[in-house]
């Protein structure tokens, strides 16, 4: 076909060609037409122009783009793994051994899938923090924030269902511990756990269920919501970075997406892929002995991203540690952008200069207070024996929950009335306090819990 593209494409074509100053190739030529197709594809997910300040790497840190790249790696390596993997208790572990020893690059593909999966959780949390700290969730982006929180939950679900598939001791017991948390959900917990497990405990039916969820239901859901999320970013426009106390300026200089943004994305993706492949070539994904339902390891720990919850369970009645507190936390996270929609903070790191140091202070306090409370609870603060006349549901549930809520409200008051923080600085401070506290619980759970879940030093014998 020697004709040019149909007239409806004309304005877009003009814009794209206008933007490419270097080496202009006429669209009639084959190379030109190829480039036209590529550019049209790119401009489906990107606007034609972007604000120049938003291109700064230290604004988004490329985290959203990195999540897209990681999802592509997961899809590609996942499909390759399916050729070697058999989802049955008799075969699964063996197929992992065969994959690692007899399949060309099998170990590397498994490592890539394993490390990218773990990295996805970390990168999604960092992306959430970047968005939260720069007010990237403010109107009209509230709904996109909610889509983001759903993506984070789905990424954790993909990790959790994938965790079981190698069918080694680590997989079997981590999933046993993880699903046992469901039994604390009143009324619905047991039926959901039975449905998920396909029976009373982790077994052959669980492996098939998890496999189906893992290779079809969850990836398709992630793909669908992710596409919607990225489309919304395009529609709402990315927030534009600015200094504290300066008005939002929509008249900033705009540059064409091609080549300014696309070339950056391309280089960043290549660097990240190179790092990921190098790491996966050097460090193998763990594989323990084959699953043995009769022999539980001590300590039996959940996957690392659930260790904060497992740690909470050591201090609260299970209904509170596994359900009420995480549920409240999640609801607050979802509702965060809707709490105060008229904040004028989009694009300002930590809301203001004061917000920055309040966030720092809250992070330090969150870590210190949590470590202190864990130590106190371990040594002296045994609420059920201090309040023996109360059922543990109250002494170890309602009482510490009330203490926690009072502490959080009190902290908000100190920030507001005492330190004269504005509403949004105050909310940021409380968020950072709780987030730092959760990270501390996770670190304690991963590194400082030994046999019988007793507190130990990680460097001790
Ligand atoms: C698979 C997971 C995800 C993907 C692929 C993804 C992708 C992206 C991309 C490419 C951007 C624009 C550039 C950037 O900020 O890096 C973005 C922005 C955004 N993301 Fe995500 N994201 C994901 C998860 C999340 C999560 C977990 C949240 C928060 C809970 C979130 C909330 C947002 C919001 C509100 C924006 C707009 C920010 C602004 O305008 O400054 N996303 N996302
Ligand atoms: C967000 C997306 C995904 C995440 C977070 C994820 C995570 C995981 C994890 C953590 C494992 C265990 C890895 C190990 O230690 O060996 C795993 C295994 C597996 N995944 Fe995925 N996965 C994702 C997408 C996919 C997709 C799209 C497919 C296939 C279409 C797939 C197929 C498999 C297979 C066959 C295994 C078993 C082999 C093995 O354990 O290495 N995964 N996945």
Coordinates of C-alpha atoms and ligand atoms in Angstrom, one line a residue:
X1 CA 0.0 0.0 0.0
X2 CA 1.6 3.3 -1.1
X3 CA -1.3 5.5 0.0
X4 CA -0.9 7.5 3.2
X5 CA -2.9 6.6 6.4
X6 CA -6.7 7.5 6.3
X7 CA -7.5 11.2 6.8
X8 CA -8.9 10.6 10.4
X9 CA -5.4 9.9 11.6
X10 CA -4.0 13.0 10.0
X11 CA -3.7 15.3 13.0
X12 CA -2.1 12.7 15.2
X13 CA 0.3 11.8 12.4
X14 CA 1.2 15.4 12.0
X15 CA 1.9 15.8 15.7
X16 CA 4.1 12.7 15.8
X17 CA 6.0 13.7 12.7
X18 CA 6.3 17.2 13.9
X19 CA 7.8 15.9 17.2
X20 CA 10.5 13.9 15.5
X21 CA 12.9 16.5 14.3
X22 CA 15.8 14.2 13.8
X23 CA 16.0 11.9 10.8
X24 CA 12.6 12.5 9.3
X25 CA 11.5 9.5 7.2
X26 CA 8.6 10.1 4.8
X27 CA 5.6 8.0 5.9
X28 CA 5.3 6.5 2.4
X29 CA 8.6 4.7 2.9
X30 CA 8.5 1.2 4.7
X31 CA 10.7 2.3 7.6
X32 CA 8.5 5.4 8.0
X33 CA 5.3 3.3 8.1
X34 CA 6.8 1.0 10.7
X35 CA 7.7 3.9 12.8
X36 CA 4.2 5.3 12.4
X37 CA 2.6 2.1 13.7
X38 CA 5.0 2.1 16.7
X39 CA 4.3 5.7 17.5
X40 CA 0.6 5.2 17.2
X41 CA 0.9 2.3 19.6
X42 CA 2.9 4.3 22.1
X43 CA 0.5 7.2 21.9
X44 CA -2.4 4.9 22.9
X45 CA -0.9 4.6 26.3
X46 CA 0.8 8.0 26.5
X47 CA -0.5 11.5 25.8
X48 CA 1.3 13.2 22.9
X49 CA 2.9 15.7 25.3
X50 CA 4.0 15.5 28.9
X51 CA 4.9 18.2 31.5
X52 CA 8.7 18.6 31.5
X53 CA 9.1 18.7 35.3
X54 CA 7.2 15.4 35.6
X55 CA 10.0 13.7 33.6
X56 CA 12.4 14.2 36.5
X57 CA 13.4 10.7 37.6
X58 CA 13.4 11.6 41.2
X59 CA 9.7 12.4 41.1
X60 CA 8.1 9.1 40.0
X61 CA 11.4 7.1 40.3
X62 CA 10.0 5.1 37.3
X63 CA 8.1 2.9 39.8
X64 CA 4.8 2.6 37.9
X65 CA 6.7 1.8 34.7
X66 CA 8.9 -0.7 36.6
X67 CA 5.7 -2.5 37.7
X68 CA 4.5 -2.8 34.1
X69 CA 7.9 -4.2 33.1
X70 CA 7.8 -6.7 36.0
X71 CA 4.3 -7.8 35.1
X72 CA 5.6 -8.5 31.6
X73 CA 8.5 -10.5 33.0
X74 CA 6.0 -12.5 35.2
X75 CA 3.8 -13.3 32.3
X76 CA 6.6 -14.4 30.0
X77 CA 8.5 -16.5 32.6
X78 CA 5.2 -17.8 34.0
X79 CA 4.1 -19.2 30.6
X80 CA 7.6 -20.8 30.1
X81 CA 7.3 -22.4 33.6
X82 CA 4.0 -23.9 32.7
X83 CA 5.7 -26.0 30.1
X84 CA 7.7 -27.8 32.8
X85 CA 5.4 -27.7 35.8
X86 CA 2.7 -30.3 36.8
X87 CA 0.3 -29.1 39.5
X88 CA -0.2 -32.4 41.5
X89 CA 1.3 -33.2 44.9
X90 CA 3.1 -36.3 43.4
X91 CA 4.6 -34.4 40.5
X92 CA 5.0 -30.7 41.5
X93 CA 8.2 -31.0 43.5
X94 CA 9.8 -33.3 41.0
X95 CA 9.0 -31.0 38.1
X96 CA 10.8 -28.3 40.0
X97 CA 13.9 -30.5 40.3
X98 CA 13.7 -31.4 36.6
X99 CA 13.2 -27.8 35.7
X100 CA 16.3 -26.8 37.7
X101 CA 18.6 -29.5 36.5
X102 CA 17.5 -30.7 33.1
X103 CA 15.7 -27.9 31.4
X104 CA 17.9 -25.4 29.5
X105 CA 17.9 -22.1 31.5
X106 CA 15.1 -23.6 33.7
X107 CA 16.8 -22.5 36.9
X108 CA 17.3 -18.9 35.5
X109 CA 13.6 -18.7 34.4
X110 CA 12.5 -19.9 37.8
X111 CA 14.8 -17.4 39.5
X112 CA 13.5 -14.6 37.4
X113 CA 9.9 -15.4 38.2
X114 CA 10.7 -15.8 41.9
X115 CA 12.7 -12.6 42.4
X116 CA 10.5 -10.5 40.1
X117 CA 7.5 -11.6 42.1
X118 CA 9.0 -10.5 45.4
X119 CA 10.3 -7.3 43.9
X120 CA 6.8 -6.6 42.7
X121 CA 5.5 -6.4 46.2
X122 CA 8.2 -4.0 47.3
X123 CA 8.0 -1.8 44.2
X124 CA 4.1 -1.6 44.5
X125 CA 4.5 -0.5 48.1
X126 CA 7.2 2.1 47.2
X127 CA 4.9 3.3 44.3
X128 CA 2.0 3.7 46.8
X129 CA 4.3 5.6 49.1
X130 CA 5.5 7.9 46.3
X131 CA 1.9 8.6 45.3
X132 CA 0.9 9.2 48.9
X133 CA 3.8 11.4 49.8
X134 CA 3.4 13.6 46.7
X135 CA -0.4 13.9 47.0
X136 CA -0.8 12.0 43.7
X137 CA -4.2 10.7 44.9
X138 CA -5.9 14.1 45.0
X139 CA -9.0 14.9 42.8
X140 CA -9.6 13.6 40.2
X141 CA -7.3 10.7 41.0
X142 CA -9.1 9.2 44.0
X143 CA -10.6 6.4 42.0
X144 CA -7.3 5.5 40.5
X145 CA -5.9 5.3 43.9
X146 CA -8.6 2.7 44.8
X147 CA -7.6 0.8 41.6
X148 CA -4.0 0.9 42.8
X149 CA -4.9 -0.5 46.2
X150 CA -6.7 -3.4 44.5
X151 CA -3.6 -4.0 42.3
X152 CA -1.5 -4.2 45.4
X153 CA -3.9 -6.8 47.0
X154 CA -3.9 -8.8 43.7
X155 CA -0.1 -8.8 43.6
X156 CA 0.0 -10.2 47.1
X157 CA -2.6 -12.8 46.1
X158 CA -0.5 -13.8 43.1
X159 CA 2.5 -14.2 45.3
X160 CA 0.6 -16.2 47.9
X161 CA -0.9 -18.6 45.3
X162 CA 2.5 -19.0 43.5
X163 CA 4.2 -19.7 46.8
X164 CA 2.5 -23.1 47.1
X165 CA 3.3 -24.3 43.6
X166 CA 6.9 -25.6 44.2
X167 CA 5.3 -27.9 46.9
X168 CA 8.3 -27.9 49.2
X169 CA 8.3 -27.7 53.0
X170 CA 8.5 -23.9 52.8
X171 CA 5.5 -23.7 50.5
X172 CA 3.3 -26.2 52.3
X173 CA 3.7 -24.7 55.8
X174 CA 3.7 -21.1 54.8
X175 CA 0.3 -21.7 53.0
X176 CA -1.0 -23.7 55.9
X177 CA -0.1 -20.8 58.3
X178 CA -1.5 -18.2 55.8
X179 CA -4.8 -19.9 55.2
X180 CA -5.3 -20.7 58.9
X181 CA -5.6 -16.9 59.5
X182 CA -9.0 -17.2 57.6
X183 CA -10.5 -19.3 60.3
X184 CA -10.6 -16.3 62.5
X185 CA -13.0 -14.4 60.2
X186 CA -16.4 -14.8 62.0
X187 CA -19.1 -16.8 60.1
X188 CA -17.6 -16.7 56.6
X189 CA -14.0 -17.6 57.5
X190 CA -14.4 -21.4 57.5
X191 CA -16.5 -21.7 54.4
X192 CA -14.0 -19.5 52.5
X193 CA -11.0 -21.5 53.8
X194 CA -12.7 -24.8 52.7
X195 CA -13.5 -23.4 49.3
X196 CA -9.9 -22.2 48.8
X197 CA -8.3 -25.3 50.1
X198 CA -10.8 -27.7 48.5
X199 CA -11.0 -29.5 51.8
X200 CA -10.2 -29.2 55.5
X201 CA -6.4 -28.8 54.9
X202 CA -3.8 -28.1 52.3
X203 CA -3.7 -31.0 49.8
X204 CA -4.1 -32.0 46.1
X205 CA -7.3 -30.0 45.7
X206 CA -5.6 -26.9 47.1
X207 CA -2.8 -27.2 44.6
X208 CA -5.2 -27.4 41.7
X209 CA -7.2 -24.5 43.0
X210 CA -4.2 -22.3 43.6
X211 CA -2.8 -23.2 40.2
X212 CA -6.0 -22.1 38.4
X213 CA -6.1 -18.9 40.4
X214 CA -2.4 -18.3 39.9
X215 CA -2.0 -18.8 36.1
X216 CA -5.4 -17.5 35.0
X217 CA -7.8 -15.7 37.3
X218 CA -5.3 -13.5 39.2
X219 CA -3.1 -12.5 36.2
X220 CA -6.1 -11.7 34.0
X221 CA -7.6 -9.5 36.8
X222 CA -4.2 -7.8 37.3
X223 CA -3.9 -7.2 33.6
X224 CA -7.5 -5.8 33.3
X225 CA -7.2 -3.5 36.3
X226 CA -3.7 -2.4 35.4
X227 CA -4.8 -1.4 31.9
X228 CA -7.7 0.6 33.5
X229 CA -5.2 2.2 36.0
X230 CA -2.8 3.3 33.2
X231 CA -5.6 4.6 31.1
X232 CA -6.8 6.7 34.1
X233 CA -3.3 8.1 34.6
X234 CA -3.4 9.2 31.0
X235 CA -6.9 10.7 31.4
X236 CA -6.3 12.4 34.7
X237 CA -2.8 13.5 33.8
X238 CA 0.2 12.9 36.1
X239 CA 0.6 15.3 38.9
X240 CA 3.3 18.0 38.2
X241 CA 6.1 18.3 40.8
X242 CA 6.3 21.7 42.5
X243 CA 7.9 23.3 45.5
X244 CA 5.9 23.8 48.8
X245 CA 3.8 26.9 48.9
X246 CA 3.8 27.6 45.2
X247 CA 0.6 27.5 43.3
X248 CA -0.1 24.6 40.9
X249 CA 1.0 25.8 37.5
X250 CA -0.7 24.1 34.6
X251 CA 1.3 26.3 32.1
X252 CA 4.6 24.5 32.7
X253 CA 6.6 23.6 29.6
X254 CA 5.4 20.5 27.8
X255 CA 7.6 18.3 25.7
X256 CA 6.6 15.6 23.2
X257 CA 6.3 12.1 24.6
X258 CA 8.3 10.8 21.7
X259 CA 11.3 10.9 22.1
X260 CA 11.6 12.6 25.6
X261 CA 9.6 10.2 27.7
X262 CA 9.9 7.1 25.6
X263 CA 13.6 7.2 25.4
X264 CA 13.9 7.5 29.1
X265 CA 11.5 4.6 29.6
X266 CA 13.5 2.5 27.2
X267 CA 16.8 3.0 28.8
X268 CA 15.3 2.5 32.3
X269 CA 13.7 -0.8 31.3
X270 CA 17.0 -2.0 29.8
X271 CA 18.9 -1.2 32.9
X272 CA 16.3 -2.8 35.2
X273 CA 16.2 -5.9 33.0
X274 CA 20.0 -6.2 33.1
X275 CA 20.0 -5.9 36.9
X276 CA 17.2 -8.4 37.3
X277 CA 18.8 -11.0 35.0
X278 CA 22.2 -10.5 36.6
X279 CA 20.7 -11.0 40.1
X280 CA 18.7 -14.1 39.0
X281 CA 21.8 -15.6 37.4
X282 CA 23.7 -15.2 40.7
X283 CA 21.1 -16.0 43.4
X284 CA 18.9 -19.1 43.2
X285 CA 15.3 -19.1 44.4
X286 CA 15.0 -21.3 47.6
X287 CA 13.8 -24.9 47.3
X288 CA 13.6 -26.9 50.5
X289 CA 12.9 -30.6 50.9
X290 CA 9.6 -32.0 49.4
X291 CA 6.5 -31.0 51.4
X292 CA 5.8 -33.3 54.4
X293 CA 2.4 -32.7 55.9
X294 CA 3.4 -34.8 59.0
X295 CA 6.4 -32.7 59.9
X296 CA 6.0 -29.0 60.6
X297 CA 9.1 -26.8 60.8
X298 CA 9.8 -24.8 63.9
X299 CA 9.1 -21.9 63.6
X300 CA 6.4 -22.3 60.9
X301 CA 6.4 -18.8 59.4
X302 CA 4.1 -17.3 56.8
X303 CA 5.6 -15.7 53.6
X304 CA 7.6 -12.6 54.4
X305 CA 4.9 -10.1 53.3
X306 CA 2.5 -11.7 55.8
X307 CA 5.0 -11.6 58.7
X308 CA 3.6 -8.2 60.0
X309 CA 0.2 -9.9 60.4
X310 CA 1.7 -13.0 62.0
X311 CA 3.5 -10.7 64.4
X312 CA 0.3 -8.9 65.2
X313 CA -1.3 -12.2 66.1
X314 CA 1.3 -12.7 68.8
X315 CA 0.0 -9.6 70.6
X316 CA -3.7 -9.5 69.9
X317 CA -6.6 -11.9 70.1
X318 CA -6.7 -13.6 66.6
X319 CA -10.0 -11.9 65.6
X320 CA -8.3 -8.5 66.2
X321 CA -4.8 -9.4 65.0
X322 CA -5.9 -11.2 61.8
X323 CA -9.1 -9.4 60.9
X324 CA -10.2 -6.3 62.8
X325 CA -6.9 -4.3 62.7
X326 CA -5.8 -5.3 59.2
X327 CA -9.4 -4.7 58.0
X328 CA -9.5 -1.2 59.6
X329 CA -6.0 -0.4 58.1
X330 CA -7.1 -1.4 54.6
X331 CA -10.4 0.5 54.8
X332 CA -8.5 3.6 56.0
X333 CA -6.0 3.2 53.1
X334 CA -8.8 2.9 50.5
X335 CA -10.6 5.9 52.0
X336 CA -7.5 8.1 52.3
X337 CA -8.1 10.3 49.2
X338 CA -11.7 10.7 50.1
X339 CA -11.1 12.0 53.6
X340 CA -10.2 15.5 52.4
X341 CA -10.7 16.1 48.7
X342 CA -9.9 19.8 48.7
X343 CA -6.3 19.5 49.6
X344 CA -4.0 21.7 47.4
X345 CA -1.0 19.5 47.7
X346 CA -0.8 17.6 44.4
X347 CA 2.9 17.5 43.4
X348 CA 4.4 18.7 46.7
X349 CA 6.6 16.2 48.5
X350 CA 5.3 15.7 52.0
X351 CA 2.7 18.5 51.6
X352 CA 5.1 21.2 52.9
X353 CA 8.5 21.7 54.5
X354 CA 6.9 21.2 57.9
X355 CA 5.1 18.1 56.6
X356 CA 8.5 16.7 55.7
X357 CA 10.0 16.9 59.2
X358 CA 6.7 15.7 60.8
X359 CA 6.8 12.7 58.5
X360 CA 10.5 12.0 59.6
X361 CA 9.5 12.4 63.2
X362 CA 6.5 10.1 62.8
X363 CA 8.7 7.4 61.1
X364 CA 11.2 7.4 63.9
X365 CA 8.5 7.3 66.6
X366 CA 6.6 4.5 64.7
X367 CA 9.8 2.3 64.7
X368 CA 10.8 3.1 68.3
X369 CA 7.4 2.8 69.9
X370 CA 6.6 -0.5 68.1
X371 CA 9.9 -2.1 69.1
X372 CA 9.3 -0.9 72.7
X373 CA 5.7 -2.2 72.8
X374 CA 6.8 -5.6 71.4
X375 CA 9.5 -5.9 74.1
X376 CA 7.1 -4.8 76.8
X377 CA 4.4 -7.2 75.7
X378 CA 7.0 -10.0 75.7
X379 CA 8.3 -9.2 79.2
X380 CA 5.6 -7.6 81.4
X381 CA 2.5 -6.5 79.5
X382 CA 0.6 -9.8 79.7
X383 CA -3.0 -8.3 79.5
X384 CA -4.9 -11.6 80.0
X385 CA -3.1 -12.3 83.3
X386 CA -3.4 -8.6 84.4
X387 CA -7.1 -8.7 83.7
X388 CA -8.0 -12.3 84.6
X389 CA -11.7 -11.5 85.2
X390 CA -12.2 -10.6 81.5
X391 CA -12.5 -13.1 78.6
X392 CA -9.4 -12.9 76.4
X393 CA -11.6 -11.6 73.6
X394 CA -11.9 -8.4 75.6
X395 CA -8.6 -8.3 77.6
X396 CA -6.4 -9.2 74.6
X397 CA -8.8 -7.7 71.9
X398 CA -11.0 -4.7 72.7
X399 CA -8.6 -3.4 75.4
X400 CA -5.4 -3.2 73.3
X401 CA -7.4 -2.1 70.3
X402 CA -8.9 0.8 72.3
X403 CA -5.4 1.6 73.5
X404 CA -4.2 1.6 69.9
X405 CA -7.0 3.8 68.6
X406 CA -6.6 6.3 71.5
X407 CA -2.9 6.4 70.9
X408 CA -3.5 7.2 67.2
X409 CA -6.1 9.8 67.9
X410 CA -3.9 11.3 70.6
X411 CA -1.0 11.5 68.2
X412 CA -3.1 13.3 65.6
X413 CA -4.1 15.8 68.3
X414 CA -0.5 16.4 69.3
X415 CA 0.4 17.1 65.7
X416 CA -2.6 19.3 65.2
X417 CA -3.1 21.2 68.4
X418 CA 0.5 20.9 69.8
X419 CA 2.6 21.2 66.7
X420 CA 0.1 23.3 64.7
X421 CA 0.1 20.9 61.7
X422 CA -2.6 21.4 59.0
X423 CA -5.2 18.7 58.5
X424 CA -3.3 17.1 55.6
X425 CA 0.1 17.3 57.4
X426 CA -1.6 15.6 60.4
X427 CA -3.1 12.8 58.3
X428 CA 0.3 12.3 56.7
X429 CA 2.0 12.1 60.1
X430 CA -0.5 9.5 61.4
X431 CA -0.2 7.5 58.2
X432 CA 3.7 7.5 58.4
X433 CA 3.5 6.5 62.1
X434 CA 1.3 3.5 61.3
X435 CA 3.2 2.5 58.2
X436 CA 6.5 2.6 60.0
X437 CA 5.0 0.5 62.8
X438 CA 3.8 -2.1 60.3
X439 CA 7.2 -2.3 58.6
X440 CA 8.8 -2.7 62.1
X441 CA 6.4 -5.6 62.9
X442 CA 7.3 -7.2 59.6
X443 CA 11.1 -6.9 60.2
X444 CA 10.7 -8.3 63.8
X445 CA 8.6 -11.2 62.4
X446 CA 11.1 -12.0 59.7
X447 CA 14.4 -11.6 61.5
X448 CA 13.8 -11.6 65.2
X449 CA 11.5 -14.6 65.7
X450 CA 13.0 -18.0 66.2
X451 CA 11.9 -21.5 67.5
X452 CA 8.4 -21.3 69.1
X453 CA 8.2 -17.7 67.7
X454 CA 10.3 -16.5 70.7
X455 CA 12.3 -13.3 70.3
X456 CA 15.9 -14.0 69.2
X457 CA 18.8 -12.0 67.8
X458 CA 19.2 -12.8 64.1
X459 CA 23.0 -12.9 64.5
X460 CA 22.8 -15.2 67.6
X461 CA 23.6 -18.9 67.3
Ligands
LIG1 C1 0.6 -3.4 39.0 C2 0.6 -2.3 39.7 C3 0.7 -0.9 39.2 C4 1.1 -0.4 38.0 C5 1.5 -1.1 36.8 C6 1.0 1.1 38.1 C7 1.3 1.9 37.1 C8 1.4 3.3 37.2 C9 2.0 4.3 36.3 C10 2.8 3.8 35.1 C11 1.8 5.5 36.8 C12 2.4 6.8 36.2 C13 3.9 7.0 36.5 C14 4.3 6.7 37.9 O1 3.8 7.3 38.9 O2 5.3 5.9 38.0 C15 1.0 5.4 38.0 C16 0.5 6.5 38.7 C17 -0.4 6.3 39.7 N1 -0.5 5.1 40.5 FE1 0.0 3.3 39.9 N2 0.5 1.4 39.4 C18 0.4 0.3 40.1 C19 0.0 0.2 41.4 C20 -0.5 1.3 42.2 C21 -0.7 1.3 43.6 C22 -0.5 0.1 44.5 C23 -1.2 2.5 43.9 C24 -1.7 3.1 45.2 C25 -2.4 2.4 46.0 C26 -1.2 3.3 42.7 C27 -1.7 4.6 42.6 C28 -1.4 5.4 41.5 C29 -1.8 6.8 41.4 C30 -2.8 7.5 42.3 C31 -1.2 7.4 40.3 C32 -1.2 8.8 39.8 C33 -0.1 9.6 40.5 C34 0.1 11.0 40.1 O3 -0.6 11.5 39.2 O4 1.1 11.6 40.6 N3 -0.7 2.5 41.6 N4 0.8 4.1 38.2
LIG2 C1 1.8 -10.8 39.3 C2 2.1 -11.9 38.7 C3 2.7 -13.1 39.3 C4 3.3 -13.3 40.5 C5 3.5 -12.3 41.6 C6 3.7 -14.7 40.6 C7 4.4 -15.3 41.7 C8 4.9 -16.6 41.7 C9 5.7 -17.1 42.8 C10 6.1 -16.3 44.1 C11 5.9 -18.4 42.5 C12 6.8 -19.4 43.3 C13 8.1 -19.3 42.7 C14 9.2 -20.2 43.2 O1 9.6 -20.0 44.3 O2 9.5 -21.2 42.5 C15 5.3 -18.7 41.2 C16 5.3 -19.9 40.6 C17 4.7 -20.2 39.4 N1 4.1 -19.3 38.6 FE1 3.7 -17.3 39.0 N2 3.4 -15.3 39.4 C18 2.8 -14.4 38.6 C19 2.3 -14.6 37.4 C20 2.3 -15.9 36.7 C21 1.7 -16.1 35.4 C22 1.1 -15.0 34.5 C23 1.9 -17.4 35.2 C24 1.5 -18.2 34.0 C25 0.8 -17.9 33.0 C26 2.6 -18.0 36.3 C27 3.0 -19.4 36.4 C28 3.7 -19.9 37.4 C29 4.1 -21.3 37.5 C30 3.8 -22.4 36.5 C31 4.7 -21.5 38.7 C32 5.3 -22.8 39.3 C33 6.7 -22.9 39.0 C34 7.6 -22.3 40.1 O3 7.3 -22.4 41.2 O4 8.7 -21.8 39.7 N3 2.8 -17.0 37.2 N4 4.7 -17.5 40.8

